Amino acid sequence: MATRIQGYYAILDVTGSSYNEAALLASARELLAARPCCLQLRAKQLPLADFCRLGHGLRILCTQAEVPLCINDRLDVALAVSADIIHLGQGDLPLGEARRILAATPAREMLVGISTHNLEQAREAQAGGADYIGFGPVFPTATKSDADPAVGLSALEKVAAAVSVPVVAIGGIALANIDAVARAGASAAAAIAAIQNTPDRAAAGRAIARAFGKGFIAE
Amino acid sequence: MATRIQGYYAILDVTGSSYNEAALLASARELLAARPCCLQLRAKQLPLADFCRLGHGLRILCTQAEVPLCINDRLDVALAVSADIIHLGQGDLPLGEARRILAATPAREMLVGISTHNLEQAREAQAGGADYIGFGPVFPTATKSDADPAVGLSALEKVAAAVSVPVVAIGGIALANIDAVARAGASAAAAIAAIQNTPDRAAAGRAIARAFGKGFIAE
C-alpha cells in the first residue's frame, strides 16, 4: 500500500491506562470512515500488552480500509504489529537508531515520522532521513497536558518552506482554521479534539482532507 | 560469542534520569572485571537518546571483555545497540511479540530473558520460549522501590525444579546467602546492592560466580 502523507492524518488517542477494546476499535472504525492518509495509534499510558493487542486489531482494520497504520513512540510495537509508519517524538528513540534498526529488517518497509516543535528540529529531522515531520502545536491544544507552547501559523509557514518532506500540522487544528493551515504550506493536519467533539466524525475528517486538495467522492 | 547464563549475572542499574557517561562506563568496567555471564543495562528513567548512547558504549566494552550485553525492558534499544540478550519484565513487551520481531530479523540472534515472580509466570515464560528466567525477589531488596514481596528460597527451589531453562535469582542476593541460592537450584544470581556496597566489586562478583561452580583463574 502506497503511503502519501496528505490531507487528514487521523490519530486514535488512547488516554489513560484502562483498556476497552471494543470501544477503541469502534472509534478506529469511525476515524477510518473518513479515509485518512494514515491512522496513528497513540497510547502513552497503556500497558504494552494492551498496546500490542490494540495494534494488531488496528492492523486488520487498516488493511481492510486500505489506510496505512502508524504507531506512535514505540518502534518495538510498530515492528510487532507490522505498522506502515513509526512516529517518534523528540524524547523517543532517536531517528538514527530507528533507521539503524529498520535497515537491519529489510523485509519491512516502514516510514518514519518525527514530531518537531521548531525550525531547527524540523531541519534536523529531514537531514536525518525523516519521511515526514509533525509540526506544532500550531494552536493551543487541550489534548496533550504536557504540550509545548503554541508555535503559530507563521512558524508553520517557515518550516513548510524550509523542508521538502511533508509537514503534518498538529495542535488545536479545527475546521475554522484548516484553510489557513493548508495555505501555510502543511501537507496534512492531525485533529483530535475537533474530530472527537463533532457528531459526524467521518464528515469532519473529509472536510480536513479537502482543505489540502484531496477530494473524496461522496459515499 | 556463546552465551551461557551461569554464575554472576551483572546489572548496571542506572537510577534516575541524569546521565554521567564517564562514571557509568567506569562502573561498567568494574562489573566486567568480574567476568560475569552477562552485563545487563537497566535504565528505566534515562531519556531514550542517553539509553542508546550508553548501550553503544557498553556494546564496545562487552565485546572487548567477551561478555554478552543484555538490555533491560526495551527491545528497540536492544536492536539498535546489537545486544546479545533482551530482558523483559511482566509489564514490558510480551514475549510472543518479542519473538515475532526477532523472527523477522534473521541476521540477529538474541536471547530473551523474562522476569518472573511466581511459578505460573515461570512456566508461562518457558512455554513461550524464554531462554532463561529471572526469579525473585528472593529476599527483600532496597534496589527496586516497586519490587514485589520477597518470594523466599523455597519458592526459588520449586521454580528451579519446575523449569529446564536457567533461573537467575535476583533480589537481596549477597555473599552471605549465595550458597543457599545456588543449592536452591538457581543457575546464576544477580546482585546489585551487594556489589555496589563492597570495596572490591570484581572479587565480590567472582565470589558469586564461584557459588555456581564457575571458577575463575586468579588474575
GROMACS .gro file of C-alpha atoms in nm:
model
  438
    1MET     CA    1   0.000   0.000   0.000
    2ALA     CA    2   0.150   0.333  -0.106
    3THR     CA    3   0.162   0.590   0.168
    4ARG     CA    4   0.114   0.954   0.089
    5ILE     CA    5   0.102   1.191   0.382
    6GLN     CA    6  -0.155   1.435   0.255
    7GLY     CA    7  -0.491   1.552   0.381
    8TYR     CA    8  -0.635   1.422   0.705
    9TYR     CA    9  -0.394   1.249   0.942
   10ALA     CA   10  -0.609   1.056   1.191
   11ILE     CA   11  -0.497   0.983   1.548
   12LEU     CA   12  -0.658   0.733   1.782
   13ASP     CA   13  -0.552   0.888   2.110
   14VAL     CA   14  -0.587   0.639   2.394
   15THR     CA   15  -0.566   0.836   2.715
   16GLY     CA   16  -0.514   0.665   3.049
   17SER     CA   17  -0.429   0.304   3.115
   18SER     CA   18  -0.770   0.137   3.111
   19TYR     CA   19  -0.846  -0.075   2.809
   20ASN     CA   20  -1.183  -0.120   2.641
   21GLU     CA   21  -1.100  -0.293   2.317
   22ALA     CA   22  -1.449  -0.291   2.166
   23ALA     CA   23  -1.490   0.083   2.225
   24LEU     CA   24  -1.144   0.160   2.087
   25LEU     CA   25  -1.197  -0.045   1.773
   26ALA     CA   26  -1.534   0.127   1.722
   27SER     CA   27  -1.360   0.466   1.747
   28ALA     CA   28  -1.099   0.349   1.498
   29ARG     CA   29  -1.370   0.246   1.253
   30GLU     CA   30  -1.523   0.595   1.278
   31LEU     CA   31  -1.187   0.755   1.205
   32LEU     CA   32  -1.119   0.519   0.914
   33ALA     CA   33  -1.457   0.604   0.760
   34ALA     CA   34  -1.308   0.942   0.663
   35ARG     CA   35  -1.037   0.764   0.461
   36PRO     CA   36  -0.746   0.944   0.635
   37CYS     CA   37  -0.397   0.933   0.483
   38CYS     CA   38  -0.300   0.721   0.784
   39LEU     CA   39  -0.428   0.618   1.125
   40GLN     CA   40  -0.188   0.674   1.412
   41LEU     CA   41  -0.225   0.482   1.737
   42ARG     CA   42  -0.110   0.686   2.036
   43ALA     CA   43  -0.128   0.506   2.370
   44LYS     CA   44   0.130   0.651   2.604
   45GLN     CA   45  -0.012   0.508   2.926
   46LEU     CA   46  -0.147   0.177   2.803
   47PRO     CA   47   0.029  -0.139   2.928
   48LEU     CA   48   0.247  -0.280   2.649
   49ALA     CA   49   0.042  -0.599   2.615
   50ASP     CA   50  -0.275  -0.395   2.554
   51PHE     CA   51  -0.091  -0.156   2.323
   52CYS     CA   52   0.017  -0.455   2.111
   53ARG     CA   53  -0.326  -0.618   2.120
   54LEU     CA   54  -0.490  -0.297   2.002
   55GLY     CA   55  -0.219  -0.253   1.740
   56HIS     CA   56  -0.292  -0.596   1.595
   57GLY     CA   57  -0.663  -0.510   1.587
   58LEU     CA   58  -0.595  -0.184   1.406
   59ARG     CA   59  -0.363  -0.364   1.166
   60ILE     CA   60  -0.659  -0.568   1.045
   61LEU     CA   61  -0.896  -0.269   1.025
   62CYS     CA   62  -0.637  -0.055   0.844
   63THR     CA   63  -0.561  -0.324   0.590
   64GLN     CA   64  -0.933  -0.366   0.521
   65ALA     CA   65  -0.973   0.012   0.485
   66GLU     CA   66  -0.652   0.046   0.281
   67VAL     CA   67  -0.525   0.307   0.525
   68PRO     CA   68  -0.162   0.293   0.645
   69LEU     CA   69  -0.120   0.215   1.015
   70CYS     CA   70   0.112   0.435   1.218
   71ILE     CA   71   0.237   0.355   1.569
   72ASN     CA   72   0.341   0.638   1.797
   73ASP     CA   73   0.651   0.627   2.019
   74ARG     CA   74   0.738   0.256   2.023
   75LEU     CA   75   0.930   0.100   1.735
   76ASP     CA   76   0.912  -0.239   1.905
   77VAL     CA   77   0.532  -0.227   1.895
   78ALA     CA   78   0.541  -0.096   1.537
   79LEU     CA   79   0.757  -0.393   1.436
   80ALA     CA   80   0.538  -0.639   1.627
   81VAL     CA   81   0.218  -0.527   1.453
   82SER     CA   82   0.376  -0.467   1.110
   83ALA     CA   83   0.292  -0.099   1.106
   84ASP     CA   84   0.347   0.105   0.791
   85ILE     CA   85   0.475   0.408   0.979
   86ILE     CA   86   0.655   0.471   1.306
   87HIS     CA   87   0.612   0.818   1.454
   88LEU     CA   88   0.874   0.932   1.706
   89GLY     CA   89   0.878   1.232   1.938
   90GLN     CA   90   1.184   1.428   2.040
   91GLY     CA   91   1.219   1.223   2.361
   92ASP     CA   92   1.165   0.884   2.196
   93LEU     CA   93   1.412   0.655   2.026
   94PRO     CA   94   1.639   0.882   1.818
   95LEU     CA   95   1.580   0.884   1.442
   96GLY     CA   96   1.927   0.747   1.366
   97GLU     CA   97   1.869   0.450   1.595
   98ALA     CA   98   1.532   0.380   1.434
   99ARG     CA   99   1.693   0.394   1.088
  100ARG     CA  100   1.963   0.151   1.205
  101ILE     CA  101   1.702  -0.098   1.328
  102LEU     CA  102   1.487  -0.069   1.015
  103ALA     CA  103   1.791  -0.114   0.790
  104ALA     CA  104   1.851  -0.449   0.963
  105THR     CA  105   1.497  -0.566   0.880
  106PRO     CA  106   1.500  -0.541   0.501
  107ALA     CA  107   1.176  -0.735   0.462
  108ARG     CA  108   0.984  -0.449   0.612
  109GLU     CA  109   0.937  -0.105   0.469
  110MET     CA  110   0.836   0.142   0.733
  111LEU     CA  111   0.816   0.518   0.704
  112VAL     CA  112   0.949   0.727   0.991
  113GLY     CA  113   0.779   1.047   1.103
  114ILE     CA  114   0.926   1.284   1.361
  115SER     CA  115   0.747   1.532   1.588
  116THR     CA  116   0.911   1.874   1.571
  117HIS     CA  117   0.844   2.198   1.751
  118ASN     CA  118   1.079   2.447   1.587
  119LEU     CA  119   1.271   2.509   1.267
  120GLU     CA  120   1.594   2.355   1.392
  121GLN     CA  121   1.425   2.026   1.487
  122ALA     CA  122   1.243   2.021   1.153
  123ARG     CA  123   1.568   2.065   0.956
  124GLU     CA  124   1.744   1.806   1.172
  125ALA     CA  125   1.465   1.553   1.120
  126GLN     CA  126   1.477   1.599   0.743
  127ALA     CA  127   1.858   1.573   0.740
  128GLY     CA  128   1.829   1.254   0.946
  129GLY     CA  129   1.602   1.093   0.691
  130ALA     CA  130   1.251   1.152   0.828
  131ASP     CA  131   0.985   1.070   0.570
  132TYR     CA  132   0.760   1.341   0.709
  133ILE     CA  133   0.751   1.568   1.010
  134GLY     CA  134   0.481   1.663   1.251
  135PHE     CA  135   0.491   2.030   1.347
  136GLY     CA  136   0.317   2.203   1.631
  137PRO     CA  137   0.135   2.267   1.841
  138VAL     CA  138   0.020   2.520   1.582
  139PHE     CA  139  -0.257   2.646   1.810
  140PRO     CA  140  -0.317   2.594   2.184
  141THR     CA  141  -0.432   2.239   2.249
  142ALA     CA  142  -0.612   2.069   2.534
  143THR     CA  143  -0.539   1.714   2.416
  144LYS     CA  144  -0.183   1.692   2.544
  145SER     CA  145  -0.135   1.807   2.901
  146ASP     CA  146   0.243   1.840   2.854
  147ALA     CA  147   0.226   2.016   2.518
  148ASP     CA  148   0.484   2.280   2.422
  149PRO     CA  149   0.360   2.640   2.377
  150ALA     CA  150   0.174   2.702   2.051
  151VAL     CA  151   0.404   2.799   1.764
  152GLY     CA  152   0.150   2.975   1.543
  153LEU     CA  153   0.083   2.985   1.170
  154SER     CA  154   0.387   3.193   1.081
  155ALA     CA  155   0.624   2.932   1.229
  156LEU     CA  156   0.437   2.661   1.037
  157GLU     CA  157   0.481   2.863   0.718
  158LYS     CA  158   0.857   2.900   0.776
  159VAL     CA  159   0.901   2.529   0.846
  160ALA     CA  160   0.694   2.422   0.546
  161ALA     CA  161   0.907   2.649   0.325
  162ALA     CA  162   1.233   2.517   0.476
  163VAL     CA  163   1.180   2.143   0.436
  164SER     CA  164   1.083   1.932   0.137
  165VAL     CA  165   0.924   1.644   0.330
  166PRO     CA  166   0.551   1.662   0.406
  167VAL     CA  167   0.461   1.865   0.715
  168VAL     CA  168   0.171   1.745   0.927
  169ALA     CA  169   0.024   2.032   1.126
  170ILE     CA  170  -0.093   1.935   1.473
  171GLY     CA  171  -0.229   2.109   1.780
  172GLY     CA  172  -0.559   2.295   1.801
  173ILE     CA  173  -0.649   2.221   1.438
  174ALA     CA  174  -1.019   2.273   1.367
  175LEU     CA  175  -1.248   2.328   1.072
  176ALA     CA  176  -1.237   2.701   1.146
  177ASN     CA  177  -0.861   2.725   1.089
  178ILE     CA  178  -0.792   2.440   0.848
  179ASP     CA  179  -0.781   2.656   0.534
  180ALA     CA  180  -0.521   2.884   0.692
  181VAL     CA  181  -0.318   2.577   0.794
  182ALA     CA  182  -0.325   2.448   0.436
  183ARG     CA  183  -0.229   2.790   0.299
  184ALA     CA  184   0.068   2.796   0.538
  185GLY     CA  185   0.209   2.502   0.346
  186ALA     CA  186   0.122   2.197   0.555
  187SER     CA  187   0.055   1.879   0.357
  188ALA     CA  188  -0.176   1.729   0.614
  189ALA     CA  189  -0.331   1.802   0.950
  190ALA     CA  190  -0.398   1.595   1.257
  191ALA     CA  191  -0.702   1.687   1.460
  192ILE     CA  192  -0.801   1.502   1.771
  193ALA     CA  193  -1.033   1.722   1.974
  194ALA     CA  194  -1.206   1.874   1.670
  195ILE     CA  195  -1.291   1.527   1.544
  196GLN     CA  196  -1.390   1.385   1.882
  197ASN     CA  197  -1.628   1.672   1.952
  198THR     CA  198  -1.826   1.653   1.632
  199PRO     CA  199  -2.134   1.438   1.566
  200ASP     CA  200  -2.021   1.321   1.219
  201ARG     CA  201  -1.652   1.236   1.253
  202ALA     CA  202  -1.616   1.100   0.902
  203ALA     CA  203  -1.756   1.421   0.752
  204ALA     CA  204  -1.521   1.632   0.967
  205GLY     CA  205  -1.222   1.423   0.859
  206ARG     CA  206  -1.319   1.457   0.494
  207ALA     CA  207  -1.356   1.833   0.537
  208ILE     CA  208  -1.000   1.850   0.671
  209ALA     CA  209  -0.874   1.642   0.380
  210ARG     CA  210  -1.049   1.868   0.129
  211ALA     CA  211  -0.861   2.171   0.255
  212PHE     CA  212  -0.543   2.004   0.128
  213GLY     CA  213  -0.683   1.946  -0.217
  214LYS     CA  214  -0.764   1.585  -0.165
  215GLY     CA  215  -1.128   1.546  -0.258
  216PHE     CA  216  -1.337   1.241  -0.197
  217ILE     CA  217  -1.625   1.105  -0.392
  218ALA     CA  218  -1.931   1.121  -0.174
  219GLU     CA  219  -2.022   0.782  -0.029
  220MET     CA  220   3.005  -1.521   2.139
  221ALA     CA  221   2.832  -1.813   2.312
  222THR     CA  222   2.607  -1.710   2.596
  223ARG     CA  223   2.571  -1.930   2.899
  224ILE     CA  224   2.363  -1.794   3.182
  225GLN     CA  225   2.557  -1.930   3.475
  226GLY     CA  226   2.732  -1.774   3.769
  227TYR     CA  227   2.731  -1.400   3.823
  228TYR     CA  228   2.474  -1.200   3.628
  229ALA     CA  229   2.587  -0.838   3.642
  230ILE     CA  230   2.344  -0.544   3.626
  231LEU     CA  231   2.438  -0.183   3.562
  232ASP     CA  232   2.141  -0.018   3.730
  233VAL     CA  233   2.111   0.343   3.619
  234THR     CA  234   1.873   0.510   3.861
  235GLY     CA  235   1.721   0.847   3.787
  236SER     CA  236   1.736   1.044   3.465
  237SER     CA  237   2.068   1.226   3.492
  238TYR     CA  238   2.344   1.098   3.270
  239ASN     CA  239   2.714   1.089   3.351
  240GLU     CA  240   2.861   0.876   3.077
  241ALA     CA  241   3.217   0.860   3.208
  242ALA     CA  242   3.105   0.748   3.555
  243LEU     CA  243   2.866   0.489   3.411
  244LEU     CA  244   3.128   0.341   3.179
  245ALA     CA  245   3.371   0.326   3.472
  246SER     CA  246   3.111   0.134   3.674
  247ALA     CA  247   3.058  -0.100   3.381
  248ARG     CA  248   3.431  -0.170   3.360
  249GLU     CA  249   3.432  -0.261   3.729
  250LEU     CA  250   3.144  -0.503   3.678
  251LEU     CA  251   3.306  -0.655   3.370
  252ALA     CA  252   3.629  -0.715   3.561
  253ALA     CA  253   3.449  -0.999   3.743
  254ARG     CA  254   3.384  -1.170   3.406
  255PRO     CA  255   3.006  -1.201   3.462
  256CYS     CA  256   2.799  -1.433   3.240
  257CYS     CA  257   2.641  -1.116   3.101
  258LEU     CA  258   2.609  -0.746   3.174
  259GLN     CA  259   2.257  -0.612   3.182
  260LEU     CA  260   2.187  -0.242   3.131
  261ARG     CA  261   1.883  -0.127   3.325
  262ALA     CA  262   1.791   0.240   3.279
  263LYS     CA  263   1.422   0.283   3.337
  264GLN     CA  264   1.424   0.661   3.376
  265LEU     CA  265   1.700   0.757   3.135
  266PRO     CA  266   1.595   0.950   2.822
  267LEU     CA  267   1.600   0.716   2.522
  268ALA     CA  268   1.883   0.900   2.349
  269ASP     CA  269   2.106   0.856   2.656
  270PHE     CA  270   1.994   0.495   2.699
  271CYS     CA  271   2.104   0.425   2.340
  272ARG     CA  272   2.430   0.617   2.375
  273LEU     CA  273   2.520   0.423   2.688
  274GLY     CA  274   2.414   0.099   2.521
  275HIS     CA  275   2.654   0.163   2.233
  276GLY     CA  276   2.933   0.233   2.481
  277LEU     CA  277   2.862  -0.089   2.669
  278ARG     CA  278   2.847  -0.280   2.340
  279ILE     CA  279   3.212  -0.189   2.282
  280LEU     CA  280   3.320  -0.269   2.640
  281CYS     CA  281   3.131  -0.600   2.642
  282THR     CA  282   3.277  -0.709   2.310
  283GLN     CA  283   3.626  -0.629   2.438
  284ALA     CA  284   3.557  -0.820   2.760
  285GLU     CA  285   3.385  -1.106   2.574
  286VAL     CA  286   3.080  -1.066   2.797
  287PRO     CA  287   2.731  -1.077   2.641
  288LEU     CA  288   2.540  -0.749   2.658
  289CYS     CA  289   2.183  -0.757   2.784
  290ILE     CA  290   1.935  -0.469   2.754
  291ASN     CA  291   1.650  -0.445   3.001
  292ASP     CA  292   1.292  -0.355   2.901
  293ARG     CA  293   1.336  -0.207   2.553
  294LEU     CA  294   1.371  -0.434   2.251
  295ASP     CA  295   1.409  -0.131   2.025
  296VAL     CA  296   1.719  -0.024   2.219
  297ALA     CA  297   1.846  -0.384   2.223
  298LEU     CA  298   1.814  -0.398   1.844
  299ALA     CA  299   1.977  -0.057   1.799
  300VAL     CA  300   2.286  -0.150   2.000
  301SER     CA  301   2.306  -0.512   1.878
  302ALA     CA  302   2.260  -0.659   2.223
  303ASP     CA  303   2.305  -1.032   2.278
  304ILE     CA  304   2.013  -1.058   2.518
  305ILE     CA  305   1.685  -0.873   2.573
  306HIS     CA  306   1.541  -0.898   2.922
  307LEU     CA  307   1.169  -0.825   2.959
  308GLY     CA  308   0.957  -0.774   3.268
  309GLN     CA  309   0.595  -0.877   3.311
  310GLY     CA  310   0.475  -0.529   3.211
  311ASP     CA  311   0.707  -0.490   2.912
  312LEU     CA  312   0.661  -0.604   2.554
  313PRO     CA  313   0.506  -0.953   2.574
  314LEU     CA  314   0.738  -1.246   2.500
  315GLY     CA  315   0.535  -1.355   2.197
  316GLU     CA  316   0.566  -1.009   2.042
  317ALA     CA  317   0.941  -1.004   2.104
  318ARG     CA  318   0.974  -1.346   1.942
  319ARG     CA  319   0.774  -1.223   1.642
  320ILE     CA  320   1.005  -0.924   1.597
  321LEU     CA  321   1.323  -1.126   1.638
  322ALA     CA  322   1.199  -1.387   1.391
  323ALA     CA  323   1.174  -1.110   1.132
  324THR     CA  324   1.540  -1.010   1.184
  325PRO     CA  325   1.714  -1.338   1.098
  326ALA     CA  326   2.057  -1.179   1.085
  327ARG     CA  327   2.049  -1.125   1.458
  328GLU     CA  328   2.048  -1.388   1.725
  329MET     CA  329   1.923  -1.252   2.052
  330LEU     CA  330   1.835  -1.444   2.366
  331VAL     CA  331   1.522  -1.346   2.554
  332GLY     CA  332   1.504  -1.347   2.933
  333ILE     CA  333   1.183  -1.291   3.129
  334SER     CA  334   1.139  -1.162   3.484
  335THR     CA  335   0.907  -1.388   3.681
  336HIS     CA  336   0.772  -1.367   4.033
  337ASN     CA  337   0.581  -1.694   4.078
  338LEU     CA  338   0.564  -2.048   3.947
  339GLU     CA  339   0.288  -1.974   3.698
  340GLN     CA  340   0.483  -1.690   3.535
  341ALA     CA  341   0.796  -1.908   3.525
  342ARG     CA  342   0.615  -2.192   3.349
  343GLU     CA  343   0.446  -1.949   3.109
  344ALA     CA  344   0.780  -1.787   3.021
  345GLN     CA  345   0.939  -2.123   2.949
  346ALA     CA  346   0.639  -2.234   2.740
  347GLY     CA  347   0.662  -1.907   2.547
  348GLY     CA  348   1.022  -1.970   2.455
  349ALA     CA  349   1.222  -1.774   2.712
  350ASP     CA  350   1.591  -1.864   2.702
  351TYR     CA  351   1.620  -1.804   3.075
  352ILE     CA  352   1.408  -1.657   3.351
  353GLY     CA  353   1.480  -1.416   3.629
  354PHE     CA  354   1.309  -1.511   3.954
  355GLY     CA  355   1.258  -1.302   4.260
  356PRO     CA  356   1.283  -1.100   4.462
  357VAL     CA  357   1.424  -1.395   4.656
  358PHE     CA  358   1.496  -1.176   4.959
  359PRO     CA  359   1.376  -0.825   5.049
  360THR     CA  360   1.550  -0.570   4.828
  361ALA     CA  361   1.609  -0.198   4.853
  362THR     CA  362   1.720  -0.155   4.491
  363LYS     CA  363   1.374  -0.153   4.336
  364SER     CA  364   1.124   0.075   4.505
  365ASP     CA  365   0.830  -0.100   4.336
  366ALA     CA  366   0.952  -0.455   4.396
  367ASP     CA  367   0.708  -0.738   4.464
  368PRO     CA  368   0.718  -0.903   4.808
  369ALA     CA  369   1.011  -1.141   4.861
  370VAL     CA  370   0.934  -1.496   4.748
  371GLY     CA  371   1.194  -1.680   4.957
  372LEU     CA  372   1.428  -1.971   4.894
  373SER     CA  373   1.158  -2.239   4.893
  374ALA     CA  374   0.976  -2.070   4.604
  375LEU     CA  375   1.308  -2.044   4.419
  376GLU     CA  376   1.363  -2.414   4.475
  377LYS     CA  377   1.018  -2.503   4.339
  378VAL     CA  378   1.065  -2.287   4.029
  379ALA     CA  379   1.413  -2.420   3.956
  380ALA     CA  380   1.276  -2.774   3.980
  381ALA     CA  381   0.980  -2.694   3.755
  382VAL     CA  382   1.160  -2.536   3.457
  383SER     CA  383   1.453  -2.653   3.248
  384VAL     CA  384   1.576  -2.309   3.141
  385PRO     CA  385   1.838  -2.137   3.360
  386VAL     CA  386   1.695  -1.948   3.656
  387VAL     CA  387   1.865  -1.624   3.758
  388ALA     CA  388   1.797  -1.546   4.122
  389ILE     CA  389   1.752  -1.177   4.196
  390GLY     CA  390   1.659  -0.960   4.492
  391GLY     CA  391   1.858  -0.926   4.812
  392ILE     CA  392   2.132  -1.162   4.694
  393ALA     CA  393   2.452  -1.127   4.898
  394LEU     CA  394   2.765  -1.324   4.973
  395ALA     CA  395   2.602  -1.439   5.296
  396ASN     CA  396   2.316  -1.615   5.118
  397ILE     CA  397   2.469  -1.705   4.781
  398ASP     CA  398   2.545  -2.069   4.867
  399ALA     CA  399   2.184  -2.126   4.972
  400VAL     CA  400   2.067  -1.964   4.648
  401ALA     CA  401   2.289  -2.197   4.445
  402ARG     CA  402   2.170  -2.502   4.644
  403ALA     CA  403   1.810  -2.400   4.570
  404GLY     CA  404   1.880  -2.467   4.205
  405ALA     CA  405   1.946  -2.125   4.053
  406SER     CA  406   2.197  -2.120   3.767
  407ALA     CA  407   2.308  -1.765   3.828
  408ALA     CA  408   2.245  -1.472   4.057
  409ALA     CA  409   2.214  -1.101   4.004
  410ALA     CA  410   2.331  -0.878   4.285
  411ILE     CA  411   2.319  -0.503   4.264
  412ALA     CA  412   2.338  -0.364   4.618
  413ALA     CA  413   2.579  -0.631   4.743
  414ILE     CA  414   2.819  -0.547   4.462
  415GLN     CA  415   2.778  -0.170   4.487
  416ASN     CA  416   2.848  -0.170   4.860
  417THR     CA  417   3.173  -0.362   4.851
  418PRO     CA  418   3.523  -0.218   4.805
  419ASP     CA  419   3.638  -0.486   4.556
  420ARG     CA  420   3.348  -0.536   4.316
  421ALA     CA  421   3.533  -0.775   4.089
  422ALA     CA  422   3.619  -1.003   4.381
  423ALA     CA  423   3.258  -0.998   4.501
  424GLY     CA  424   3.132  -1.084   4.153
  425ARG     CA  425   3.379  -1.371   4.127
  426ALA     CA  426   3.269  -1.499   4.467
  427ILE     CA  427   2.910  -1.509   4.345
  428ALA     CA  428   3.016  -1.693   4.031
  429ARG     CA  429   3.212  -1.950   4.233
  430ALA     CA  430   2.899  -2.046   4.429
  431PHE     CA  431   2.756  -2.174   4.099
  432GLY     CA  432   3.059  -2.389   4.023
  433LYS     CA  433   3.210  -2.150   3.778
  434GLY     CA  434   3.564  -2.095   3.896
  435PHE     CA  435   3.798  -1.832   3.762
  436ILE     CA  436   4.171  -1.837   3.736
  437ALA     CA  437   4.307  -1.565   3.957
  438GLU     CA  438   4.417  -1.263   3.754
   0.00000   0.00000   0.00000
